[in-house]
N, CA, C and O of each residue as an XYZ file, in Angstrom:
752
protein
N       0.828     -1.184      0.000
C       0.000      0.000      0.000
C       0.876      1.253      0.000
O       0.626      2.175     -0.776
N       1.903      1.302      0.860
C       2.768      2.477      0.939
C       3.518      2.694     -0.370
O       3.663      3.829     -0.824
N       3.992      1.616     -0.975
C       4.709      1.740     -2.244
C       3.791      2.279     -3.343
O       4.198      3.135     -4.128
N       2.572      1.788     -3.397
C       1.634      2.267     -4.412
C       1.265      3.720     -4.156
O       1.159      4.505     -5.098
N       1.068      4.087     -2.897
C       0.763      5.479     -2.569
C       1.912      6.396     -2.985
O       1.675      7.493     -3.490
N       3.152      5.955     -2.778
C       4.318      6.747     -3.191
C       4.357      6.905     -4.705
O       4.657      7.984     -5.215
N       4.053      5.828     -5.421
C       4.028      5.901     -6.888
C       2.935      6.857     -7.371
O       3.151      7.650     -8.287
N       1.752      6.770     -6.739
C       0.647      7.649     -7.113
C       1.001      9.106     -6.848
O       0.726      9.972     -7.679
N       1.602      9.383     -5.707
C       2.011     10.740     -5.370
C       3.027     11.264     -6.378
O       2.933     12.411     -6.815
N       3.991     10.437     -6.745
C       5.020     10.846     -7.715
C       4.399     11.187     -9.070
O       4.849     12.109     -9.751
N       3.362     10.436     -9.457
C       2.682     10.716    -10.731
C       1.935     12.046    -10.671
O       1.912     12.801    -11.643
N       1.330     12.320     -9.530
C       0.523     13.532     -9.386
C       1.356     14.782     -9.137
O       0.964     15.884     -9.520
N       2.510     14.605     -8.493
C       3.320     15.753     -8.103
C       4.788     15.492     -8.440
O       5.446     14.734     -7.726
N       5.315     16.088     -9.493
C       6.712     15.870     -9.875
C       7.701     16.221     -8.772
O       8.786     15.643     -8.710
N       7.339     17.166     -7.897
C       8.233     17.511     -6.786
C       8.421     16.349     -5.813
O       9.394     16.316     -5.060
N       7.501     15.412     -5.831
C       7.541     14.272     -4.912
C       7.980     12.980     -5.593
O       7.703     11.889     -5.094
N       8.659     13.097     -6.725
C       9.048     11.925     -7.506
C      10.017     11.010     -6.774
O      10.187      9.858     -7.173
N      10.653     11.488     -5.720
C      11.618     10.666     -4.983
C      10.960      9.719     -3.980
O      11.629      8.822     -3.468
N       9.684      9.889     -3.688
C       9.024      9.044     -2.684
C       9.082      7.551     -2.991
O       9.318      6.768     -2.071
N       8.877      7.110     -4.242
C       9.014      5.668     -4.491
C      10.407      5.141     -4.153
O      10.550      3.997     -3.723
N      11.430      5.970     -4.345
C      12.792      5.558     -3.978
C      12.908      5.358     -2.469
O      13.453      4.355     -2.009
N      12.392      6.322     -1.704
C      12.480      6.212     -0.244
C      11.672      5.023      0.276
O      12.111      4.327      1.191
N      10.506      4.792     -0.299
C       9.708      3.639      0.120
C      10.408      2.340     -0.281
O      10.338      1.347      0.442
N      11.081      2.347     -1.429
C      11.857      1.176     -1.833
C      12.955      0.860     -0.832
O      13.185     -0.303     -0.504
N      13.637      1.898     -0.344
C      14.674      1.697      0.680
C      14.029      1.183      1.960
O      14.518      0.236      2.577
N      12.938      1.812      2.351
C      12.274      1.421      3.594
C      11.872     -0.054      3.600
O      11.970     -0.730      4.624
N      11.420     -0.542      2.449
C      10.935     -1.915      2.379
C      11.926     -2.871      1.723
O      11.571     -4.007      1.410
N      13.163     -2.425      1.509
C      14.206     -3.304      0.985
C      13.961     -3.798     -0.426
O      14.275     -4.947     -0.735
N      13.418     -2.978     -1.275
C      13.116     -3.359     -2.658
C      14.309     -3.009     -3.549
O      14.193     -2.202     -4.471
N      15.450     -3.625     -3.262
C      16.731     -3.259     -3.883
C      16.725     -3.430     -5.400
O      17.190     -2.546     -6.120
N      16.213     -4.539     -5.889
C      16.183     -4.756     -7.341
C      15.312     -3.722     -8.051
O      15.660     -3.246     -9.132
N      14.183     -3.378     -7.441
C      13.299     -2.377     -8.043
C      13.993     -1.016     -8.091
O      13.884     -0.294     -9.082
N      14.701     -0.672     -7.026
C      15.408      0.614     -6.991
C      16.476      0.654     -8.075
O      16.606      1.643     -8.796
N      17.241     -0.431     -8.184
C      18.310     -0.453     -9.179
C      17.769     -0.342    -10.604
O      18.475      0.109    -11.507
N      16.525     -0.751    -10.801
C      15.917     -0.671    -12.135
C      15.332      0.711    -12.440
O      14.961      0.987    -13.582
N      15.247      1.578    -11.430
C      14.658      2.905    -11.641
C      15.643      3.810    -12.373
O      16.829      3.863    -12.046
N      15.128      4.511    -13.357
C      15.958      5.423    -14.160
C      16.361      6.639    -13.336
O      15.623      7.096    -12.462
N      17.547      7.148    -13.636
C      18.018      8.359    -12.977
C      17.182      9.547    -13.443
O      16.915      9.676    -14.637
N      16.764     10.415    -12.524
C      16.015     11.605    -12.938
C      16.832     12.446    -13.907
O      18.054     12.532    -13.792
N      16.159     13.053    -14.847
C      16.845     13.769    -15.919
C      17.578     15.013    -15.449
O      18.750     15.187    -15.784
N      16.932     15.881    -14.689
C      17.538     17.174    -14.460
C      17.662     17.568    -13.002
O      18.756     17.905    -12.549
N      16.603     17.535    -12.280
C      16.523     18.192    -10.991
C      17.467     17.587     -9.955
O      17.386     16.392     -9.672
N      18.351     18.389     -9.392
C      19.392     17.924     -8.477
C      18.831     17.260     -7.231
O      19.343     16.230     -6.791
N      17.781     17.842     -6.659
C      17.190     17.293     -5.440
C      16.729     15.858     -5.680
O      17.003     14.970     -4.873
N      16.033     15.635     -6.783
C      15.571     14.288     -7.126
C      16.760     13.354     -7.374
O      16.742     12.199     -6.947
N      17.789     13.851     -8.060
C      18.983     13.045     -8.317
C      19.682     12.677     -7.015
O      20.256     11.594     -6.898
N      19.634     13.577     -6.036
C      20.236     13.283     -4.740
C      19.593     12.073     -4.089
O      20.293     11.179     -3.614
N      18.280     12.035     -4.061
C      17.594     10.887     -3.466
C      17.767      9.631     -4.314
O      17.820      8.523     -3.781
N      17.855      9.798     -5.622
C      18.116      8.640     -6.480
C      19.486      8.050     -6.127
O      19.616      6.831     -6.016
N      20.500      8.891     -5.951
C      21.838      8.395     -5.596
C      21.837      7.748     -4.214
O      22.513      6.741     -4.004
N      21.089      8.311     -3.275
C      20.966      7.692     -1.950
C      20.382      6.292     -2.072
O      20.943      5.332     -1.543
N      19.256      6.177     -2.768
C      18.581      4.882     -2.901
C      19.445      3.882     -3.670
O      19.515      2.709     -3.302
N      20.098      4.341     -4.732
C      20.987      3.461     -5.487
C      22.141      2.989     -4.591
O      22.510      1.815     -4.606
N      22.704      3.924     -3.810
C      23.801      3.566     -2.918
C      23.383      2.531     -1.883
O      24.103      1.561     -1.648
N      22.231      2.731     -1.268
C      21.737      1.761     -0.278
C      21.501      0.409     -0.941
O      21.813     -0.631     -0.362
N      20.952      0.423     -2.153
C      20.676     -0.822     -2.867
C      21.964     -1.567     -3.193
O      22.071     -2.771     -2.957
N      22.933     -0.851     -3.734
C      24.212     -1.492     -4.052
C      24.873     -2.043     -2.786
O      25.461     -3.124     -2.807
N      24.775     -1.304     -1.701
C      25.355     -1.766     -0.442
C      24.691     -3.051      0.020
O      25.374     -4.004      0.395
N      23.370     -3.086     -0.003
C      22.634     -4.283      0.438
C      22.838     -5.465     -0.504
O      22.656     -6.617     -0.111
N      23.217     -5.175     -1.747
C      23.476     -6.249     -2.717
C      24.950     -6.668     -2.676
O      25.377     -7.517     -3.459
N      25.734     -6.068     -1.755
C      27.126     -6.475     -1.572
C      28.124     -5.777     -2.474
O      29.192     -6.324     -2.748
N      27.798     -4.577     -2.943
C      28.696     -3.837     -3.833
C      29.070     -2.486     -3.222
O      28.576     -1.449     -3.664
N      29.937     -2.493     -2.209
C      30.262     -1.238     -1.514
C      30.953     -0.198     -2.396
O      30.788      0.999     -2.162
N      31.717     -0.617     -3.397
C      32.365      0.371     -4.267
C      31.332      1.161     -5.063
O      31.478      2.370     -5.240
N      30.300      0.491     -5.537
C      29.225      1.187     -6.239
C      28.465      2.104     -5.278
O      28.072      3.212     -5.644
N      28.263      1.629     -4.041
C      27.591      2.459     -3.038
C      28.400      3.726     -2.765
O      27.838      4.816     -2.659
N      29.709      3.580     -2.652
C      30.573      4.736     -2.396
C      30.505      5.732     -3.563
O      30.493      6.943     -3.344
N      30.460      5.228     -4.789
C      30.350      6.121     -5.949
C      29.061      6.944     -5.865
O      29.068      8.137     -6.166
N      27.966      6.317     -5.461
C      26.704      7.046     -5.319
C      26.770      8.021     -4.152
O      26.190      9.104     -4.221
N      27.465      7.654     -3.083
C      27.665      8.575     -1.963
C      28.442      9.810     -2.430
O      28.109     10.937     -2.063
N      29.467      9.589     -3.231
C      30.252     10.713     -3.762
C      29.394     11.625     -4.638
O      29.495     12.848     -4.552
N      28.548     11.024     -5.483
C      27.642     11.828     -6.318
C      26.668     12.617     -5.445
O      26.413     13.795     -5.694
N      26.133     11.965     -4.430
C      25.199     12.619     -3.520
C      25.870     13.803     -2.834
O      25.272     14.872     -2.713
N      27.107     13.619     -2.386
C      27.849     14.700     -1.733
C      28.009     15.889     -2.678
O      27.813     17.036     -2.274
N      28.358     15.623     -3.917
C      28.502     16.693     -4.906
C      27.198     17.419     -5.158
O      27.179     18.640     -5.312
N      26.117     16.678     -5.201
C      24.797     17.284     -5.416
C      24.447     18.204     -4.257
O      23.979     19.324     -4.464
N      24.676     17.729     -3.035
C      24.374     18.546     -1.852
C      25.142     19.859     -1.913
O      24.593     20.925     -1.632
N      26.410     19.775     -2.280
C      27.247     20.976     -2.342
C      26.794     21.936     -3.439
O      27.080     23.132     -3.371
N      26.094     21.428     -4.443
C      25.672     22.277     -5.565
C      24.315     22.945     -5.346
O      23.962     23.865     -6.084
N      23.557     22.503     -4.357
C      22.217     23.063     -4.139
C      22.308     24.247     -3.174
O      22.805     24.097     -2.058
N      21.840     25.404     -3.590
C      21.866     26.568     -2.690
C      21.003     26.334     -1.445
O      19.975     25.661     -1.510
N      21.429     26.889     -0.330
C      20.684     26.751      0.921
C      19.270     27.306      0.816
O      18.387     26.914      1.578
N      19.058     28.211     -0.119
C      17.745     28.833     -0.265
C      16.716     27.903     -0.916
O      15.523     28.205     -0.892
N      17.148     26.788     -1.494
C      16.214     25.863     -2.140
C      15.513     25.032     -1.069
O      16.150     24.402     -0.225
N      14.196     25.052     -1.129
C      13.410     24.346     -0.124
C      12.490     23.332     -0.783
O      12.309     23.319     -2.000
N      11.911     22.474      0.070
C      10.996     21.447     -0.410
C       9.774     21.426      0.491
O       9.891     21.525      1.712
N       8.627     21.300     -0.103
C       7.399     20.993      0.614
C       6.757     22.163      1.323
O       7.277     23.279      1.355
N       5.634     21.867      1.874
C       4.807     22.852      2.562
C       5.558     23.537      3.701
O       5.422     24.744      3.897
N       6.340     22.780      4.442
C       7.056     23.339      5.588
C       8.362     24.001      5.185
O       9.065     24.563      6.025
N       8.690     23.936      3.886
C       9.859     24.607      3.319
C      11.173     24.123      3.932
O      12.035     24.930      4.279
N      11.318     22.821      4.062
C      12.589     22.260      4.526
C      13.671     22.561      3.500
O      13.431     22.494      2.295
N      14.847     22.890      3.978
C      15.955     23.152      3.068
C      16.371     21.844      2.398
O      16.596     20.838      3.070
N      16.470     21.868      1.078
C      16.829     20.666      0.329
C      18.184     20.090      0.773
O      18.298     18.874      0.929
N      19.212     20.929      0.979
C      20.485     20.343      1.438
C      20.351     19.607      2.775
O      21.016     18.593      2.987
N      19.502     20.103      3.675
C      19.313     19.425      4.962
C      18.694     18.044      4.770
O      19.142     17.066      5.369
N      17.671     17.972      3.940
C      17.018     16.683      3.699
C      17.990     15.687      3.059
O      18.016     14.512      3.426
N      18.779     16.163      2.110
C      19.745     15.263      1.468
C      20.881     14.895      2.411
O      21.448     13.809      2.298
N      21.220     15.781      3.339
C      22.261     15.447      4.321
C      21.805     14.344      5.273
O      22.630     13.567      5.754
N      20.518     14.265      5.548
C      20.006     13.143      6.346
C      20.276     11.838      5.598
O      20.799     10.881      6.168
N      19.916     11.813      4.323
C      20.146     10.614      3.507
C      21.636     10.305      3.428
O      22.035      9.145      3.533
N      22.452     11.322      3.246
C      23.905     11.124      3.167
C      24.437     10.518      4.457
O      25.244      9.590      4.418
N      23.995     11.032      5.596
C      24.454     10.504      6.883
C      24.118      9.038      7.052
O      24.927      8.262      7.560
N      22.922      8.660      6.625
C      22.521      7.248      6.722
C      23.382      6.392      5.802
O      23.905      5.362      6.227
N      23.536      6.804      4.548
C      24.335      6.011      3.600
C      25.784      5.934      4.041
O      26.395      4.867      3.982
N      26.336      7.047      4.479
C      27.731      7.080      4.926
C      27.934      6.155      6.131
O      28.903      5.398      6.180
N      27.023      6.220      7.092
C      27.117      5.372      8.274
C      26.939      3.897      7.949
O      27.660      3.048      8.473
N      25.990      3.598      7.095
C      25.764      2.205      6.698
C      26.951      1.643      5.922
O      27.298      0.472      6.079
N      27.568      2.463      5.096
C      28.744      2.025      4.352
C      29.891      1.727      5.307
O      30.575      0.715      5.154
N      30.108      2.590      6.285
C      31.160      2.352      7.279
C      30.887      1.062      8.047
O      31.805      0.273      8.274
N      29.649      0.841      8.444
C      29.306     -0.386      9.166
C      29.503     -1.615      8.291
O      30.027     -2.630      8.752
N      29.088     -1.531      7.032
C      29.248     -2.646      6.099
C      30.720     -3.034      5.981
O      31.055     -4.214      5.880
N      31.597     -2.025      5.996
C      33.037     -2.262      5.866
C      33.684     -2.618      7.205
O      34.905     -2.753      7.286
N      32.873     -2.770      8.254
C      33.403     -3.147      9.562
C      34.003     -1.985     10.334
O      34.647     -2.198     11.361
N      33.809     -0.777      9.868
C      34.320      0.420     10.541
C      33.203      0.971     11.439
O      32.663      2.051     11.201
N      32.878      0.191     12.480
C      31.739      0.525     13.326
C      31.940      1.822     14.098
O      30.984      2.573     14.295
N      33.165      2.099     14.539
C      33.412      3.362     15.235
C      33.167      4.545     14.310
O      32.617      5.561     14.736
N      33.572      4.422     13.044
C      33.300      5.472     12.059
C      31.795      5.610     11.821
O      31.278      6.717     11.667
N      31.104      4.472     11.793
C      29.652      4.508     11.606
C      28.990      5.252     12.761
O      28.110      6.085     12.542
N      29.409      4.956     13.983
C      28.845      5.643     15.149
C      29.147      7.140     15.077
O      28.274      7.966     15.347
N      30.371      7.485     14.718
C      30.746      8.897     14.622
C      29.901      9.624     13.571
O      29.371     10.704     13.830
N      29.782      9.027     12.399
C      29.013      9.637     11.309
C      27.542      9.772     11.681
O      26.941     10.831     11.504
N      26.976      8.700     12.192
C      25.555      8.725     12.535
C      25.284      9.608     13.749
O      24.206     10.193     13.853
N      26.243      9.714     14.668
C      26.083     10.621     15.811
C      26.042     12.073     15.347
O      25.244     12.870     15.840
N      26.911     12.408     14.392
C      26.883     13.770     13.825
C      25.540     14.034     13.155
O      24.944     15.097     13.334
N      25.073     13.064     12.387
C      23.787     13.235     11.701
C      22.652     13.357     12.718
O      21.748     14.175     12.544
N      22.695     12.552     13.772
C      21.649     12.603     14.805
C      21.671     13.937     15.541
O      20.618     14.463     15.900
N      22.860     14.487     15.770
C      22.960     15.795     16.430
C      22.432     16.898     15.527
O      21.785     17.834     15.997
N      22.705     16.791     14.244
C      22.262     17.811     13.299
C      20.761     17.719     13.019
O      20.100     18.727     12.769
N      20.233     16.487     13.064
C      18.813     16.264     12.768
C      18.188     15.421     13.889
O      17.849     14.258     13.672
N      18.036     16.006     15.086
C      17.589     15.219     16.248
C      16.178     14.657     16.129
O      15.838     13.712     16.840
N      15.359     15.208     15.260
C      13.982     14.730     15.123
C      13.832     13.608     14.107
O      12.724     13.108     13.909
N      14.916     13.202     13.458
C      14.831     12.147     12.459
C      14.985     10.788     13.142
O      16.089     10.394     13.517
N      13.880     10.088     13.297
C      13.883      8.802     13.998
C      14.685      7.742     13.243
O      15.278      6.860     13.865
N      14.709      7.817     11.922
C      15.458      6.841     11.136
C      16.941      6.855     11.481
O      17.557      5.802     11.645
N      17.511      8.051     11.592
C      18.925      8.154     11.954
C      19.157      7.544     13.331
O      20.163      6.869     13.552
N      18.232      7.781     14.257
C      18.374      7.246     15.614
C      18.422      5.712     15.598
O      19.189      5.103     16.344
N      17.607      5.102     14.752
C      17.598      3.635     14.665
C      18.926      3.128     14.092
O      19.520      2.197     14.636
N      19.393      3.738     12.997
C      20.669      3.317     12.415
C      21.816      3.530     13.401
O      22.737      2.716     13.463
N      21.769      4.609     14.165
C      22.792      4.864     15.178
C      22.754      3.787     16.258
O      23.803      3.307     16.688
N      21.575      3.410     16.694
C      21.461      2.359     17.708
C      22.060      1.039     17.218
O      22.720      0.332     17.979
N      21.831      0.716     15.965
C      22.395     -0.511     15.393
C      23.919     -0.427     15.372
O      24.606     -1.390     15.715
N      24.441      0.726     14.970
C      25.896      0.905     14.948
C      26.474      0.837     16.355
O      27.529      0.239     16.564
N      25.793      1.442     17.316
C      26.251      1.363     18.713
C      26.306     -0.082     19.184
O      27.276     -0.499     19.817
N      25.278     -0.836     18.877
C      25.245     -2.248     19.245
C      26.446     -2.987     18.660
O      27.061     -3.816     19.331
N      26.775     -2.680     17.407
C      27.895     -3.345     16.738
C      29.248     -2.989     17.330
O      30.220     -3.714     17.120
N      29.329     -1.888     18.063
C      30.594     -1.525     18.724
C      30.660     -2.082     20.133
O      31.639     -1.851     20.844
N      29.639     -2.808     20.547
C      29.620     -3.356     21.900
C      28.902     -2.458     22.892
O      28.875     -2.753     24.087
N      28.319     -1.360     22.411
C      27.609     -0.435     23.291
C      26.124     -0.786     23.310
O      25.264      0.044     23.012
N      25.849     -2.038     23.668
C      24.477     -2.530     23.667
C      23.569     -1.760     24.598
O      22.407     -1.520     24.270
N      24.078     -1.369     25.753
C      23.289     -0.607     26.721
C      22.815      0.703     26.088
O      21.630      1.031     26.146
N      23.737      1.445     25.489
C      23.372      2.699     24.843
C      22.375      2.466     23.709
O      21.443      3.249     23.523
N      22.575      1.389     22.958
C      21.683      1.078     21.840
C      20.264      0.813     22.329
O      19.305      1.355     21.780
N      20.129     -0.019     23.358
C      18.800     -0.356     23.877
C      18.142      0.872     24.490
O      16.947      1.094     24.292
N      18.901      1.672     25.231
C      18.325      2.888     25.816
C      17.819      3.837     24.735
O      16.743      4.421     24.867
N      18.590      3.984     23.678
C      18.191      4.857     22.572
C      16.920      4.325     21.903
O      16.008      5.094     21.600
N      16.861      3.017     21.673
C      15.683      2.433     21.028
C      14.446      2.509     21.916
O      13.346      2.761     21.424
N      14.614      2.293     23.223
C      13.466      2.419     24.129
C      12.946      3.851     24.152
O      11.736      4.077     24.131
N      13.850      4.804     24.194
C      13.448      6.212     24.170
C      12.679      6.529     22.891
O      11.642      7.192     22.924
N      13.195      6.053     21.779
C      12.540      6.273     20.491
C      11.159      5.613     20.458
O      10.198      6.198     19.959
N      11.068      4.408     20.987
C       9.794      3.701     21.025
C       8.765      4.489     21.830
O       7.630      4.669     21.391
N       9.169      4.957     23.011
C       8.255      5.706     23.868
C       7.821      7.002     23.199
O       6.658      7.394     23.295
N       8.749      7.667     22.523
C       8.445      8.959     21.888
C       7.559      8.823     20.657
O       6.797      9.738     20.347
N       7.641      7.711     19.956
C       6.979      7.638     18.651
C       5.795      6.678     18.576
O       5.065      6.699     17.585
N       5.583      5.852     19.570
C       4.538      4.844     19.436
C       3.129      5.429     19.569
O       2.883      6.366     20.329
N       2.243      4.849     18.816
C       0.818      5.142     18.950
C       0.082      3.879     19.408
O      -1.143      3.871     19.529
N       0.835      2.831     19.657
C       0.264      1.552     20.073
C      -0.194      1.643     21.529
O       0.634      1.855     22.415
N      -1.493      1.489     21.794
C      -1.976      1.608     23.175
C      -1.386      0.558     24.116
O      -1.227      0.816     25.309
N      -1.063     -0.623     23.588
C      -0.490     -1.664     24.449
C       0.896     -1.263     24.943
O       1.312     -1.691     26.020
N       1.606     -0.459     24.183
C       2.914      0.044     24.612
C       2.741      1.351     25.381
O       3.420      1.570     26.383
N       1.859      2.205     24.933
C       1.665      3.517     25.554
C       1.286      3.415     27.023
O       1.675      4.267     27.822
N       0.538      2.395     27.387
C       0.133      2.286     28.792
C       1.327      2.013     29.709
O       1.217      2.185     30.923
N       2.460      1.593     29.152
C       3.681      1.369     29.935
C       4.704      2.477     29.719
O       5.878      2.312     30.050
N       4.267      3.601     29.169
C       5.169      4.711     28.835
C       6.038      5.124     30.024
O       7.253      5.257     29.876
N       5.446      5.328     31.183
C       6.216      5.787     32.351
C       7.268      4.749     32.747
O       8.417      5.102     33.011
N       6.887      3.489     32.790
C       7.838      2.439     33.166
C       8.947      2.294     32.124
O      10.117      2.142     32.474
N       8.575      2.340     30.850
C       9.577      2.219     29.790
C      10.526      3.415     29.775
O      11.716      3.265     29.499
N      10.002      4.591     30.069
C      10.853      5.784     30.138
C      11.861      5.646     31.271
O      13.045      5.936     31.096
N      11.393      5.207     32.421
C      12.298      5.036     33.568
C      13.321      3.927     33.294
O      14.509      4.094     33.572
N      12.867      2.819     32.761
C      13.774      1.719     32.446
C      14.758      2.128     31.356
O      15.938      1.782     31.417
N      14.277      2.857     30.372
C      15.126      3.291     29.271
C      16.219      4.252     29.682
O      17.217      4.392     28.975
N      16.048      4.920     30.816
C      17.075      5.848     31.299
C      18.306      5.107     31.812
O      19.398      5.674     31.856
N      18.134      3.831     32.204
C      19.276      3.022     32.668
C      18.859      1.551     32.639
O      18.345      1.023     33.625
N      19.083      0.908     31.516
C      18.642     -0.484     31.372
C      19.412     -1.462     32.238
O      18.988     -2.606     32.400
N      20.534     -1.036     32.796
C      21.292     -1.917     33.684
C      20.779     -1.902     35.109
O      21.177     -2.737     35.921
N      19.909     -0.972     35.420
C      19.370     -0.874     36.785
C      18.534     -2.098     37.091
O      17.746     -2.542     36.256
N      18.700     -2.642     38.275
C      17.865     -3.759     38.706
C      16.753     -3.228     39.600
O      16.955     -2.319     40.405
N      15.606     -3.803     39.442
C      14.429     -3.351     40.166
C      14.158     -4.295     41.321
O      14.066     -5.510     41.140
N      14.034     -3.740     42.479
C      13.751     -4.566     43.667
C      12.488     -4.148     44.342
O      12.105     -4.736     45.354
């Protein structure tokens, strides 16, 4: 349903043509992403295309191709003026693409076994974009891979409490918040 909605939105609104790419990444549709044509002109759209292509190549085991797309994405970000915005809330296009860059850069570092670099990259992205829950999840995974399981679980519990709409979880919000502040604490 989400993939079809993204496709429908892209057909109706050319400014939103990147949504099928993001939904493809979200649902791991790597082959479909790799088959998508590169946007002809618009840099913002090309930025998300390079992000999605990079994630796809990485998940398919081709880190050199992923790095090439990361390099293209970096160049695109540098070429877009800060004054260019996207959407109703007028988010700056470079900021949105930097979120994608941080995720791809961190995932590439983790794929290559450079978990400390992944944590550093994703921590910078999380500090720059604290409201982006996706970055927080990728950071938690990288933290776990460095042996910082406590920090990873605390971060994920905090994110769960902040973002859930599930009533079965929400009714334990206070307990999960307290537990999430120090998962090593024993309760007596």
